[in-house]
Coordinates of C-alpha atoms in Angstrom, one line a residue:
Chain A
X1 CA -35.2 -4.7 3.1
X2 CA -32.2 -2.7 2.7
X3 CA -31.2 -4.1 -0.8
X4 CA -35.2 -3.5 -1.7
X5 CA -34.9 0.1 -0.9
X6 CA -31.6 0.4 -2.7
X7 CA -32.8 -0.9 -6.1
X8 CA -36.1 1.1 -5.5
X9 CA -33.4 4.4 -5.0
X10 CA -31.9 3.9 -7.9
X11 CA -35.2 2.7 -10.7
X12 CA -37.6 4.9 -9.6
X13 CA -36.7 7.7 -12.5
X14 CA -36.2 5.3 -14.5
X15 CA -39.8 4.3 -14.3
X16 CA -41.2 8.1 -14.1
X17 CA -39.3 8.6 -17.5
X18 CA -40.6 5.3 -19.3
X19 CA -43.7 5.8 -18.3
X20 CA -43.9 9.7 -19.6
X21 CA -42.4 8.3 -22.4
X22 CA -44.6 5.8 -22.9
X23 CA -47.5 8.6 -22.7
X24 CA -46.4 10.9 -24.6
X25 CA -45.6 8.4 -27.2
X26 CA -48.4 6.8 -27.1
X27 CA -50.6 8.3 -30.1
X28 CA -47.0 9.7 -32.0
X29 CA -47.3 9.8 -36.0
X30 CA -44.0 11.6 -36.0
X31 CA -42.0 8.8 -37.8
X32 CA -38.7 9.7 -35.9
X33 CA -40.0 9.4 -32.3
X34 CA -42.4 6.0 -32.5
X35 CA -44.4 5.3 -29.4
X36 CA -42.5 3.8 -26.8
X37 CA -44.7 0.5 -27.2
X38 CA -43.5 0.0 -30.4
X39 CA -39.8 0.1 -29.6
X40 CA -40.3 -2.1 -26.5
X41 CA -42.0 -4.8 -29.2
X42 CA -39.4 -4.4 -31.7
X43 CA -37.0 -4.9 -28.9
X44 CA -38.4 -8.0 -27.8
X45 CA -38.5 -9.3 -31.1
X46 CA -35.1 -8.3 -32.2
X47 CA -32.9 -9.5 -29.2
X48 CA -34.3 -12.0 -27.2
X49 CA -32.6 -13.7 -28.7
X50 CA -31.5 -14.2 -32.1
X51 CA -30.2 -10.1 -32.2
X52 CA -28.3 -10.7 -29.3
X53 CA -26.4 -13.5 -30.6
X54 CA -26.0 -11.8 -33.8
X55 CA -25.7 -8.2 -32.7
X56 CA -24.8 -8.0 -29.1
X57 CA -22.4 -11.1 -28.4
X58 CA -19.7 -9.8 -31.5
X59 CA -20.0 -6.7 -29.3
X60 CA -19.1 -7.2 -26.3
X61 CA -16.5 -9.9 -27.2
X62 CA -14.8 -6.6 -29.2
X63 CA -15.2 -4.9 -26.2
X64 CA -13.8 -7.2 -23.7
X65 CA -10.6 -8.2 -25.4
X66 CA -10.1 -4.9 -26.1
X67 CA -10.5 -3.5 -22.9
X68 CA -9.0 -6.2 -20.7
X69 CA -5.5 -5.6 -23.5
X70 CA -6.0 -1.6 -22.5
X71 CA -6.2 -2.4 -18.8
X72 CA -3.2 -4.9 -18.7
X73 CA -1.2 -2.6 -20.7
X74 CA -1.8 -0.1 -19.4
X75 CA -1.0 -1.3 -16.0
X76 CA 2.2 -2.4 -16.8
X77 CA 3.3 0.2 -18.7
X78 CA 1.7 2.4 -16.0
X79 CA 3.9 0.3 -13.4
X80 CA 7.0 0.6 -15.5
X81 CA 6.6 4.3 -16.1
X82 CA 5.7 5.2 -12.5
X83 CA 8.9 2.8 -10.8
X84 CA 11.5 4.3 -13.2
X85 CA 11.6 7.9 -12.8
X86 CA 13.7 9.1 -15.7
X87 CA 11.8 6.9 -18.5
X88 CA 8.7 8.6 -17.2
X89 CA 10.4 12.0 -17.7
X90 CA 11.5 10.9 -21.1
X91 CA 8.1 9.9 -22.3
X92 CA 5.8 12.4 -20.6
X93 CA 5.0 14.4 -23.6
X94 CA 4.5 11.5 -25.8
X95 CA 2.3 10.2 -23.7
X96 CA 0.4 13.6 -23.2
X97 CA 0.2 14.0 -26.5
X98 CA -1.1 10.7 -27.8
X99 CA -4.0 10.4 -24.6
X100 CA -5.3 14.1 -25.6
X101 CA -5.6 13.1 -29.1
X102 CA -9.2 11.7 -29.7
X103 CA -8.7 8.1 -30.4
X104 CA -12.0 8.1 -32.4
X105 CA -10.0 10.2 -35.0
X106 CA -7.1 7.3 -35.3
X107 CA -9.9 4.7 -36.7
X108 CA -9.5 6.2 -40.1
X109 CA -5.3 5.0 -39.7
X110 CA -6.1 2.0 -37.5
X111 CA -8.4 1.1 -40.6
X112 CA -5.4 1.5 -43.2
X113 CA -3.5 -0.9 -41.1
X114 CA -5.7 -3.7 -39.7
X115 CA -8.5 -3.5 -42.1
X116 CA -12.3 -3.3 -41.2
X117 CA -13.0 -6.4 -39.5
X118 CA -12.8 -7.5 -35.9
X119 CA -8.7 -6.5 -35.3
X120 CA -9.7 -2.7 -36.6
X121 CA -12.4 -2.6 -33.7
X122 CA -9.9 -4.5 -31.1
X123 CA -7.4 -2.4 -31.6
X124 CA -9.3 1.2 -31.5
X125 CA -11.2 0.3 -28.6
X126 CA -7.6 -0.8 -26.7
X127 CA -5.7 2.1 -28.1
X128 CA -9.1 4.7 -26.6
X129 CA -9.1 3.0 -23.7
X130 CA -5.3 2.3 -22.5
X131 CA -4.7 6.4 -21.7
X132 CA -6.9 6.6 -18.6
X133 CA -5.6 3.1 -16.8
X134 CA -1.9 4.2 -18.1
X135 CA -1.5 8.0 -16.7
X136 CA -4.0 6.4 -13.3
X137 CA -1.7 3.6 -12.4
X138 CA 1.6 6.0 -13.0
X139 CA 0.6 8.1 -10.5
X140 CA -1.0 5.1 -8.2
X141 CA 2.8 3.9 -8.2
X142 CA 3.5 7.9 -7.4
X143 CA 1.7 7.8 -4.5
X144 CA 3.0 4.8 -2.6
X145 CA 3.8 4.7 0.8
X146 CA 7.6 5.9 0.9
X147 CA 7.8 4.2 4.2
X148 CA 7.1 0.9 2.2
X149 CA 9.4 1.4 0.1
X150 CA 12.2 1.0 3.2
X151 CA 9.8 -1.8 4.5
X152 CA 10.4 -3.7 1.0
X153 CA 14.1 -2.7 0.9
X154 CA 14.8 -3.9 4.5
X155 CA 13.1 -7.4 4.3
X156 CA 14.7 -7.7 1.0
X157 CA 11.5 -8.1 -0.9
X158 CA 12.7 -9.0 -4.6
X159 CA 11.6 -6.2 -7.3
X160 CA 8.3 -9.3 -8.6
X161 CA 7.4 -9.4 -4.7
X162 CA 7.5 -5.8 -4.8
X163 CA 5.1 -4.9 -7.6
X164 CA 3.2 -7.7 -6.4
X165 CA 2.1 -7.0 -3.2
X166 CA 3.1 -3.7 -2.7
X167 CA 3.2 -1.4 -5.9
X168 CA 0.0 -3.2 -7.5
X169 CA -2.3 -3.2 -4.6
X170 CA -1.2 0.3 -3.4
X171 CA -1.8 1.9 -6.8
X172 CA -4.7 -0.6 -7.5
X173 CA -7.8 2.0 -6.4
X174 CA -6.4 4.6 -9.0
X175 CA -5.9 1.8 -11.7
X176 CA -9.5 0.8 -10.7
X177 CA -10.7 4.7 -11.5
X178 CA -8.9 4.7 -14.4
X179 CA -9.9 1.5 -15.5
X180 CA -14.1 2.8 -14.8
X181 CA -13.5 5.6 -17.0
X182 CA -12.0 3.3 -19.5
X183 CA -14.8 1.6 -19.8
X184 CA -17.3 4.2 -20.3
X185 CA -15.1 5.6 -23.5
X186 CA -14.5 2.0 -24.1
X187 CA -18.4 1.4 -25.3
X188 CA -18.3 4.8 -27.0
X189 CA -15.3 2.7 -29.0
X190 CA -16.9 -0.4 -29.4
X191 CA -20.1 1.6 -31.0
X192 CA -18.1 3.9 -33.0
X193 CA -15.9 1.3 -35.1
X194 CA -18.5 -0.6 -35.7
X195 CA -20.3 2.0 -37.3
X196 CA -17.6 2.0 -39.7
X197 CA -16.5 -1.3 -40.9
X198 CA -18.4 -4.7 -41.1
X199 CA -19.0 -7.2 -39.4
X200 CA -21.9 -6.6 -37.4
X201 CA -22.3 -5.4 -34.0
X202 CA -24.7 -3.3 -31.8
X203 CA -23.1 0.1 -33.6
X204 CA -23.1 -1.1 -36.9
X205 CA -27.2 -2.2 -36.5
X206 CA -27.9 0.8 -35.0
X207 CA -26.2 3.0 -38.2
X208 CA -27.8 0.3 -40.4
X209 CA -31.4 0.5 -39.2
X210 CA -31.3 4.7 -39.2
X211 CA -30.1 4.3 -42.6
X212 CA -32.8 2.1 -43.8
X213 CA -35.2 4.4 -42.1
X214 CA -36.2 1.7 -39.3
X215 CA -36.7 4.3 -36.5
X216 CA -38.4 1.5 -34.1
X217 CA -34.6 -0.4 -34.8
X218 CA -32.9 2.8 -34.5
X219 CA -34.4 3.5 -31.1
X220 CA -34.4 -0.4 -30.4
X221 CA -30.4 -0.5 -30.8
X222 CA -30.0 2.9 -28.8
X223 CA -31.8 1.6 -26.2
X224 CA -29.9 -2.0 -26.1
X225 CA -26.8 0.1 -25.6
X226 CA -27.5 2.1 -22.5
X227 CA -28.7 -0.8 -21.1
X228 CA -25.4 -2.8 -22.1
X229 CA -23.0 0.0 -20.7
X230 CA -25.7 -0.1 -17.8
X231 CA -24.7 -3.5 -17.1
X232 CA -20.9 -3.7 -17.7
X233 CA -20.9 -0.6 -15.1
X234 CA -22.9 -2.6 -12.7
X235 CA -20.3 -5.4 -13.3
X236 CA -17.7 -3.5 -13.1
X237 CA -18.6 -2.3 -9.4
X238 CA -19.0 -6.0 -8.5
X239 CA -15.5 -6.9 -9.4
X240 CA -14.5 -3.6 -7.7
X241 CA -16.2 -3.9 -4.7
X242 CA -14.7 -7.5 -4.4
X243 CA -11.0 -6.6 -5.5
X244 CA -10.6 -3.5 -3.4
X245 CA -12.6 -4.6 -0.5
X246 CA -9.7 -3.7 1.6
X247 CA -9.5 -0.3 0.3
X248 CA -13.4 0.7 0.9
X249 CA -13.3 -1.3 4.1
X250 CA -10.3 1.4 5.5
X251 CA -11.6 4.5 3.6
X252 CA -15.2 3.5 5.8
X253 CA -13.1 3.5 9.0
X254 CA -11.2 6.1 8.9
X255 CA -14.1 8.0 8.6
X256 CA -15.8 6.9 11.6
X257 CA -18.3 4.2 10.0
X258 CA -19.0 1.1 11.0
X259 CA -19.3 -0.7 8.1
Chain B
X1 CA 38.2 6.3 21.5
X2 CA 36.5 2.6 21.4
X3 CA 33.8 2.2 24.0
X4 CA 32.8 -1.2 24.4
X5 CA 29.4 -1.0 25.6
X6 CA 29.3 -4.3 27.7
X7 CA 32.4 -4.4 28.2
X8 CA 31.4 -2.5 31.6
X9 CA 30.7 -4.9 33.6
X10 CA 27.5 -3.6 35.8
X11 CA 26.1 -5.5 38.3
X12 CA 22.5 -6.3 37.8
X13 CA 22.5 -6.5 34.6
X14 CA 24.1 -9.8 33.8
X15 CA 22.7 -13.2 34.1
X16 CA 19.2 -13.5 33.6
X17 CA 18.3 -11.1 30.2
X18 CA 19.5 -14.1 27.9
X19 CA 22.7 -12.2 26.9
X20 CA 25.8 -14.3 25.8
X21 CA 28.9 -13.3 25.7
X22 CA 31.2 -14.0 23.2
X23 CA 34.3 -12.6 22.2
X24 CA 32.9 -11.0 19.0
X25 CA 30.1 -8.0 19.5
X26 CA 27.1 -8.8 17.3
X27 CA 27.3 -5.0 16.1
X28 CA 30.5 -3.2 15.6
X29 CA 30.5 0.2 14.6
X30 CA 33.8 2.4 14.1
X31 CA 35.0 5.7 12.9
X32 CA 31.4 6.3 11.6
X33 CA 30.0 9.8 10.5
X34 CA 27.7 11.1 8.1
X35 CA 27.0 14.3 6.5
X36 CA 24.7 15.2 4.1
X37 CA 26.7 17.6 1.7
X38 CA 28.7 20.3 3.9
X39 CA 26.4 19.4 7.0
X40 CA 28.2 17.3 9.1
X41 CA 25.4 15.2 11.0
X42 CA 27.3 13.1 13.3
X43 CA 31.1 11.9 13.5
X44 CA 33.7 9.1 14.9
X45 CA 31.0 7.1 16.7
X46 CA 32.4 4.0 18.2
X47 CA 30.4 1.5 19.9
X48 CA 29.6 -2.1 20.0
X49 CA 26.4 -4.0 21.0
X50 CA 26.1 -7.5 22.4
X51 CA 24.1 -10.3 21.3
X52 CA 21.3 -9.7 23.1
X53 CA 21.6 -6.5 24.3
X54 CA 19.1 -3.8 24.9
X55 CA 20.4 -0.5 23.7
X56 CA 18.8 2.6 23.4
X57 CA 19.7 5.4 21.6
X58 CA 18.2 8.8 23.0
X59 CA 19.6 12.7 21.9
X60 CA 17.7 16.1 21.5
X61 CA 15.3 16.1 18.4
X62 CA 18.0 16.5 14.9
X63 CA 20.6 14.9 16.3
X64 CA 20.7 12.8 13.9
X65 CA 19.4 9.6 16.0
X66 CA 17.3 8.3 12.8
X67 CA 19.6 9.2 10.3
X68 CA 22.1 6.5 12.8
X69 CA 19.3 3.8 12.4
X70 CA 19.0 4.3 8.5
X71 CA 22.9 3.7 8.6
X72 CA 22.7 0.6 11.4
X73 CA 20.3 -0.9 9.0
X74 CA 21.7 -0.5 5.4
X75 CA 19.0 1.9 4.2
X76 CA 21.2 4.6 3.9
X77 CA 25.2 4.5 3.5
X78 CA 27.5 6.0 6.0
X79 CA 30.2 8.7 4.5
X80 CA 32.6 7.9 6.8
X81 CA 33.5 4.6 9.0
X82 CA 32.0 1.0 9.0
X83 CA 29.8 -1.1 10.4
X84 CA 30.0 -4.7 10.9
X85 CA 26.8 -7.0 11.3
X86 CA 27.5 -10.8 13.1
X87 CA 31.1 -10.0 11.6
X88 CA 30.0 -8.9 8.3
X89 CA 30.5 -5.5 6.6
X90 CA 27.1 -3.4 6.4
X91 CA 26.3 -3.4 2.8
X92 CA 22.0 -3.0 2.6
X93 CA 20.4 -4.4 5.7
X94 CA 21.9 -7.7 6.9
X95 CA 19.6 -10.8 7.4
X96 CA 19.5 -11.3 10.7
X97 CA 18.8 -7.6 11.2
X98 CA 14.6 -6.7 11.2
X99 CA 13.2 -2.6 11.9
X100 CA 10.3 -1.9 13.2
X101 CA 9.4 1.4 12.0
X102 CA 8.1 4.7 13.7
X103 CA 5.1 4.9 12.1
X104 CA 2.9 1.2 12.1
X105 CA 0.6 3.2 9.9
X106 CA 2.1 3.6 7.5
X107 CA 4.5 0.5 7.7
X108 CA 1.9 -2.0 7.7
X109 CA 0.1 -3.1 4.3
X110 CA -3.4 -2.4 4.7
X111 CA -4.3 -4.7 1.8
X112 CA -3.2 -7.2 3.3
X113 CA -4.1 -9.4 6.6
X114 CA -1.8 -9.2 10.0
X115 CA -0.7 -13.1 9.5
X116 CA -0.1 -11.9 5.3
X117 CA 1.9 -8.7 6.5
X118 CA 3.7 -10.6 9.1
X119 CA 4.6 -13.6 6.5
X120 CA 5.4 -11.8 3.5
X121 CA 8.8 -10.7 4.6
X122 CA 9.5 -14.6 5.2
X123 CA 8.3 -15.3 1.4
X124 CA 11.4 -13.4 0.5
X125 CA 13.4 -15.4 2.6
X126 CA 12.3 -18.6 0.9
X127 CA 10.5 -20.2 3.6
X128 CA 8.0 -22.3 2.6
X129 CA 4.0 -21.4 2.5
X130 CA 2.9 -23.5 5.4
X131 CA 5.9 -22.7 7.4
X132 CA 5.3 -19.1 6.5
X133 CA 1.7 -19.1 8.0
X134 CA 3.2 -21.0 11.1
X135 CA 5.7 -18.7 12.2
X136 CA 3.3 -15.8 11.5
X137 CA 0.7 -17.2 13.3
X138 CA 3.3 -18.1 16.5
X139 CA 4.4 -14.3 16.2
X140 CA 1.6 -12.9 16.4
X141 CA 0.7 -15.0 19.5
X142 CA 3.7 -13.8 21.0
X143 CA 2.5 -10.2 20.8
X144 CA -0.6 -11.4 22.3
X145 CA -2.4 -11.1 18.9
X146 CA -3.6 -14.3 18.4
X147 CA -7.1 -13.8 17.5
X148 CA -6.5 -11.1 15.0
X149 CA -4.9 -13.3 12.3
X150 CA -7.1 -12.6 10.1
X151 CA -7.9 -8.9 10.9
X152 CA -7.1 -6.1 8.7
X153 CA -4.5 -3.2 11.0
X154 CA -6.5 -0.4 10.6
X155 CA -9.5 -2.9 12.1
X156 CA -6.9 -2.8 15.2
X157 CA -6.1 0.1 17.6
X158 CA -2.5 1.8 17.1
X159 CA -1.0 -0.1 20.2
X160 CA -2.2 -3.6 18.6
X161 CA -0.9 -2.2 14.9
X162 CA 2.5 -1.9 16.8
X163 CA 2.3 -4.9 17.8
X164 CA 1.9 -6.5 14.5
X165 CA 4.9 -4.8 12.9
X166 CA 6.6 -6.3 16.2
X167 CA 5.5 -9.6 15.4
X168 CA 6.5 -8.8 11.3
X169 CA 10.5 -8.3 12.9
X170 CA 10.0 -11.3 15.5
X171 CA 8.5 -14.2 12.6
X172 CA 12.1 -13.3 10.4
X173 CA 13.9 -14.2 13.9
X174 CA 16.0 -11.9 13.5
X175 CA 19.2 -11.5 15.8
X176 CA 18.6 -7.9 16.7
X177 CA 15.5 -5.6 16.3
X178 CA 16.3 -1.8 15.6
X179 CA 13.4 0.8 16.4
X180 CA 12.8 4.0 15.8
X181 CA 11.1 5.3 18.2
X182 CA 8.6 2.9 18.3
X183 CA 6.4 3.3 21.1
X184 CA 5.9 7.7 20.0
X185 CA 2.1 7.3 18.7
X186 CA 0.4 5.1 21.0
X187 CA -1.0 6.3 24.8
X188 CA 0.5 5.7 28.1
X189 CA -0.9 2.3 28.9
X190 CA -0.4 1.1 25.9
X191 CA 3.4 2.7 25.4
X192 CA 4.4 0.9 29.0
X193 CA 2.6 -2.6 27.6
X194 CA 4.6 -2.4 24.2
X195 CA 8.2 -1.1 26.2
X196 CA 7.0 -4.6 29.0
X197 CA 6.6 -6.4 25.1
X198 CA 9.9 -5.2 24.0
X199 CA 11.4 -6.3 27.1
X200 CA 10.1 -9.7 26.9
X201 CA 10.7 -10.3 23.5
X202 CA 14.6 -9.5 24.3
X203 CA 14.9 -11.7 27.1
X204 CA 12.6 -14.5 25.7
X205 CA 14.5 -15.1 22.6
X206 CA 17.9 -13.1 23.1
X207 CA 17.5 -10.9 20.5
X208 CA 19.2 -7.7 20.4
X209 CA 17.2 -4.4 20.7
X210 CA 18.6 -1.0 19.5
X211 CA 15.8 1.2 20.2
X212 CA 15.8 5.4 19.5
X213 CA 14.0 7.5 21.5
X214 CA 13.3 10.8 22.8
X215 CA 12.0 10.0 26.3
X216 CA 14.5 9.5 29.2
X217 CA 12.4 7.8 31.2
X218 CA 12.3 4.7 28.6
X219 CA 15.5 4.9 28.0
X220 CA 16.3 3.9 31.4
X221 CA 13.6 1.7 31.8
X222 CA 14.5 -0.3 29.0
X223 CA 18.1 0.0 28.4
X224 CA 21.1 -2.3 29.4
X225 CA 23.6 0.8 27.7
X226 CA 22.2 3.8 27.3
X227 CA 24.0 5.9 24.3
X228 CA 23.5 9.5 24.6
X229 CA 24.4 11.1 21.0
X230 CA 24.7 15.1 21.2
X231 CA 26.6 17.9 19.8
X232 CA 27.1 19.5 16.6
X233 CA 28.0 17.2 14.9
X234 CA 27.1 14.6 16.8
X235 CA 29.1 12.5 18.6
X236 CA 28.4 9.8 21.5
X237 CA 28.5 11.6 24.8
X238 CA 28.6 8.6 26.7
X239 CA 27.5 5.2 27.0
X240 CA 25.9 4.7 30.2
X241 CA 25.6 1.5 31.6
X242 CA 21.5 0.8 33.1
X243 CA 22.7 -1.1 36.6
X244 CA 19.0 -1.5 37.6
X245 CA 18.0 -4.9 38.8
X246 CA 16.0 -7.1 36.0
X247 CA 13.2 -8.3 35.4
X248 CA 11.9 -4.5 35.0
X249 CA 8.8 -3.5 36.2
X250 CA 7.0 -0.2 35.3
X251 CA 6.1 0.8 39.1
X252 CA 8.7 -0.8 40.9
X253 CA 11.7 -0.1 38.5
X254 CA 10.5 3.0 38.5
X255 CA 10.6 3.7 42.0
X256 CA 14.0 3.1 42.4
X257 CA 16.3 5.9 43.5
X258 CA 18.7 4.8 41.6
X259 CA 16.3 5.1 38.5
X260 CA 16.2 9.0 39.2
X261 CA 20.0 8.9 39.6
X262 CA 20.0 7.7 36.1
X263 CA 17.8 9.7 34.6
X264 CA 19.3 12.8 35.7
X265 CA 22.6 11.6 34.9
X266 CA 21.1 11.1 30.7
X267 CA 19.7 14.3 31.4
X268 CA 23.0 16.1 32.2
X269 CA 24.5 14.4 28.8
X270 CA 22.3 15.7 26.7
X271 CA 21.6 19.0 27.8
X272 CA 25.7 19.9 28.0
X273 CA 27.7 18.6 25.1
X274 CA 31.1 18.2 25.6
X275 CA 31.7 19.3 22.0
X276 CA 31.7 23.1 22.4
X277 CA 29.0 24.7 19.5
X278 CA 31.1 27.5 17.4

């Protein structure tokens, strides 16, 4: 009953919009906005399923190595920075520097070096997404509990025992936000490179079908992203939720909840 | 000026608390003193504890009574004198040698639970998996926590928390326990159930117990010595030895006259150093 009134929560603007969509649409001539039931046939047609293995699939595998080399990096790196004080103050600006420069605008040098294909899109979506996880799990290692620290150094805890099951856990909720945010800019990625470059992919269809003047495929490929990012968000909670039990479990208690 | 703390022999005290006595003290501190830059904090303390021996530290607030235990323990590094650990020189905190800190709040993983936090510091120590989870789990039932193996500690009430970072020192069987001020967070009830635990701990398995505190009343109650640091700097007033008959009770110990004696003899120490303040 609960998990019925939680899904209703969160789909029932959803709905209101589709179906005011779907109205408004209904009679359109205008050959930019199609009626809604046109997209929704085009959609069914185009990935269920052969656009989805052709389209979708390349995507997400793109995304998902790209990603999961931003997160690890930037984890470790973040780890490395945030345990050694003076090579943090020694790369601080660099660091500032490279996260506040739009990594959309590298694509046009990541291209010059890796080509068009698959690597070109691996690597911009890895090098968009690494800042947030990177300058996250720095200051998750920032804010570990000093008392810990004398904890690990009076059991002797070795420096891997350490990061393992003290410095990584601690900092893990901040790695976690960073890592959410990386995956929102991460999609934004994916769907940019692929607009330039070959290969295929949900960006590159999308470009391709407003270029050929398919506005059903156009809305048909927009629409197939939101609900892709929709999912990987959802996903992402899941995994969340699991890893970090611990984390929501204590910040519900400590506010008086009964969770 | 070397004051051997057991070496005064009270009556009472002898016998039944587990203590052995052997020629060699199984902490030896002399000569030490620390300062941090210009500010001396304390200076030429000399004293030894026994195994098995329950000694607690008490002094006014900045006397430097933590600052002692960070050098007891190898966390922080004495500018003057030594300290010998079970015959070895003090050099980062000696096996053999587990702290339960102040604040189990913040001393306690909360990602992990009470039988990991217990066992991890045994992982380090190269014990094996299953024996790990064995000794944690026979700690913690010696802190009477044996149905919360598999709690989390902030699912557990302060009191209980303590008790786990208890049971974290107790599963490395250690040969002495050092706490600072252990007992300062928790309420009354609970505070006179964790000073019975520390008791019972000491006398049940010998281990020795420097404890820091700012309450005379434990002090005595606990205490075999009783080392009253005070002055500027520091120095160790006296070591007073606790002649009260054991096992302690809270109501009955307590009542003793000679438990007020006591008290007001601590009392005395550290409200009048000997050291006069320029």
């Amino acid at each position: 009953m609960k998990l019925v009134r939680h899904v209703a929560w969160e789909i029932w603007l959803p709905i209101v919009l589709l179906v005011v969509w779907w109205f408004a649409s209904a009679d359109s001539m205008n050959t930019y906005f199609p009626p809604l039931h046109d997209i929704l046939e085009r959609s069914k047609e185009l990935w269920f399923w052969q656009g989805t293995r052709e389209d979708v699939l390349p995507s997400l595998r793109r995304l998902a190595v790209g990603y999961l080399i931003a997160v690890a990096a930037g984890t470790l790196v973040g780890l490395l920075l945030g345990g050694v004080h003076w090579l943090e103050s020694a790369t601080r600006p660099y660091v500032e520097f490279l996260r506040s420069t739009p990594g959309i605008a590298l694509m046009p040098l990541v291209s010059l070096v890796f080509g068009l294909g698959d690597l070109f899109k691996i690597v911009t979506i890895a090098l968009v997404c690494c800042w947030p996880v990177l300058l996250n799990s720095i200051d998750g290692v920032h804010s570990v509990e000093p008392q810990l620290r004398d904890v690990a150094t009076s059991y002797r805890l070795t420096t891997a025992e350490r990061v393992r099951f003290i410095l990584l856990p601690s900092a893990a909720p901040q790695i976690f936000a960073g890592a959410r945010t990386a995956l929102a800019i991460g999609v934004i990625a994916m769907t940019a490179s692929e607009m330039i470059g070959i290969g295929g992919g949900l960006g590159y269809f999308t470009l391709n079908a407003s270029t050929a003047f398919d506005y059903t495929g156009l809305w048909s490929g927009i629409i197939a992203l939101g609900v892709v990012g929709y999912i990987l968000n959802k996903l992402f909670a899941a995994v969340e939720r699991t890893v970090l039990a611990w984390h929501y479990g204590l910040v519900a208690h400590s506010q008086g909840g009964t969770r | 000026m070397t004051q051997h703390a057991l070496s005064s022999d009270s009556p009472g005290s002898s016998g039944t608390t587990g203590r052995c006595r052997t020629g060699q003290p199984l902490i030896g501190v002399k000569g030490l003193g620390h300062a941090y830059g210009p500010r001396q904090i304390f200076e030429g303390l000399d004293f030894s504890v026994d195994k098995g021996e329950f000694v607690c530290i008490v002094g006014p607030s900045g006397v430097g009574k933590t600052t002692l235990l960070g050098c007891l323990t190898g966390l922080q590094k004495p500018t003057q004198g030594t300290i010998h650990f079970d015959g070895q020189a003090v050099k980062g905190t000696p096996e053999g040698l587990a702290i339960v800190f102040q604040d189990y709040s913040r001393s306690l993983m909360p990602w992990l639970s009470t039988r990991d936090n217990v066992a991890l510091p045994l992982r380090s120590a190269g014990v094996g998996k299953k024996e790990r989870l064995a000794r944690a789990t026979a700690a913690l039932t010696e802190v009477g926590l044996g149905d919360f193996l598999d709690s989390y500690p902030w699912q557990l009430s302060g009191g209980m928390q303590q008790r786990v970072a208890i049971a974290r020192a107790l599963a490395f069987n250690p040969k002495a326990i050092v706490m600072d001020e252990p007992f300062a967070s928790v309420d009354a009830q609970t505070r006179s159930d964790l000073e019975d635990l520390a008791l019972k701990v000491r006398d049940e398995l010998g281990i020795a117990v420097m404890l820091v505190t700012h309450d005379i009343d434990e002090a005595v109650y606990l205490a075999d010595t009783i080392l009253v640091l005070a002055g500027k700097p520091a120095t160790v007033q006296t070591l007073i030895p606790v002649d009260l008959p054991t096992p302690r009770e809270q109501l009955a110990t307590k009542a003793e006259p000679r438990f007020a004696e006591l008290r007001s003899e601590v009392y005395t120490y550290i409200k009048k150093p000997a050291a006069p303040t320029a």
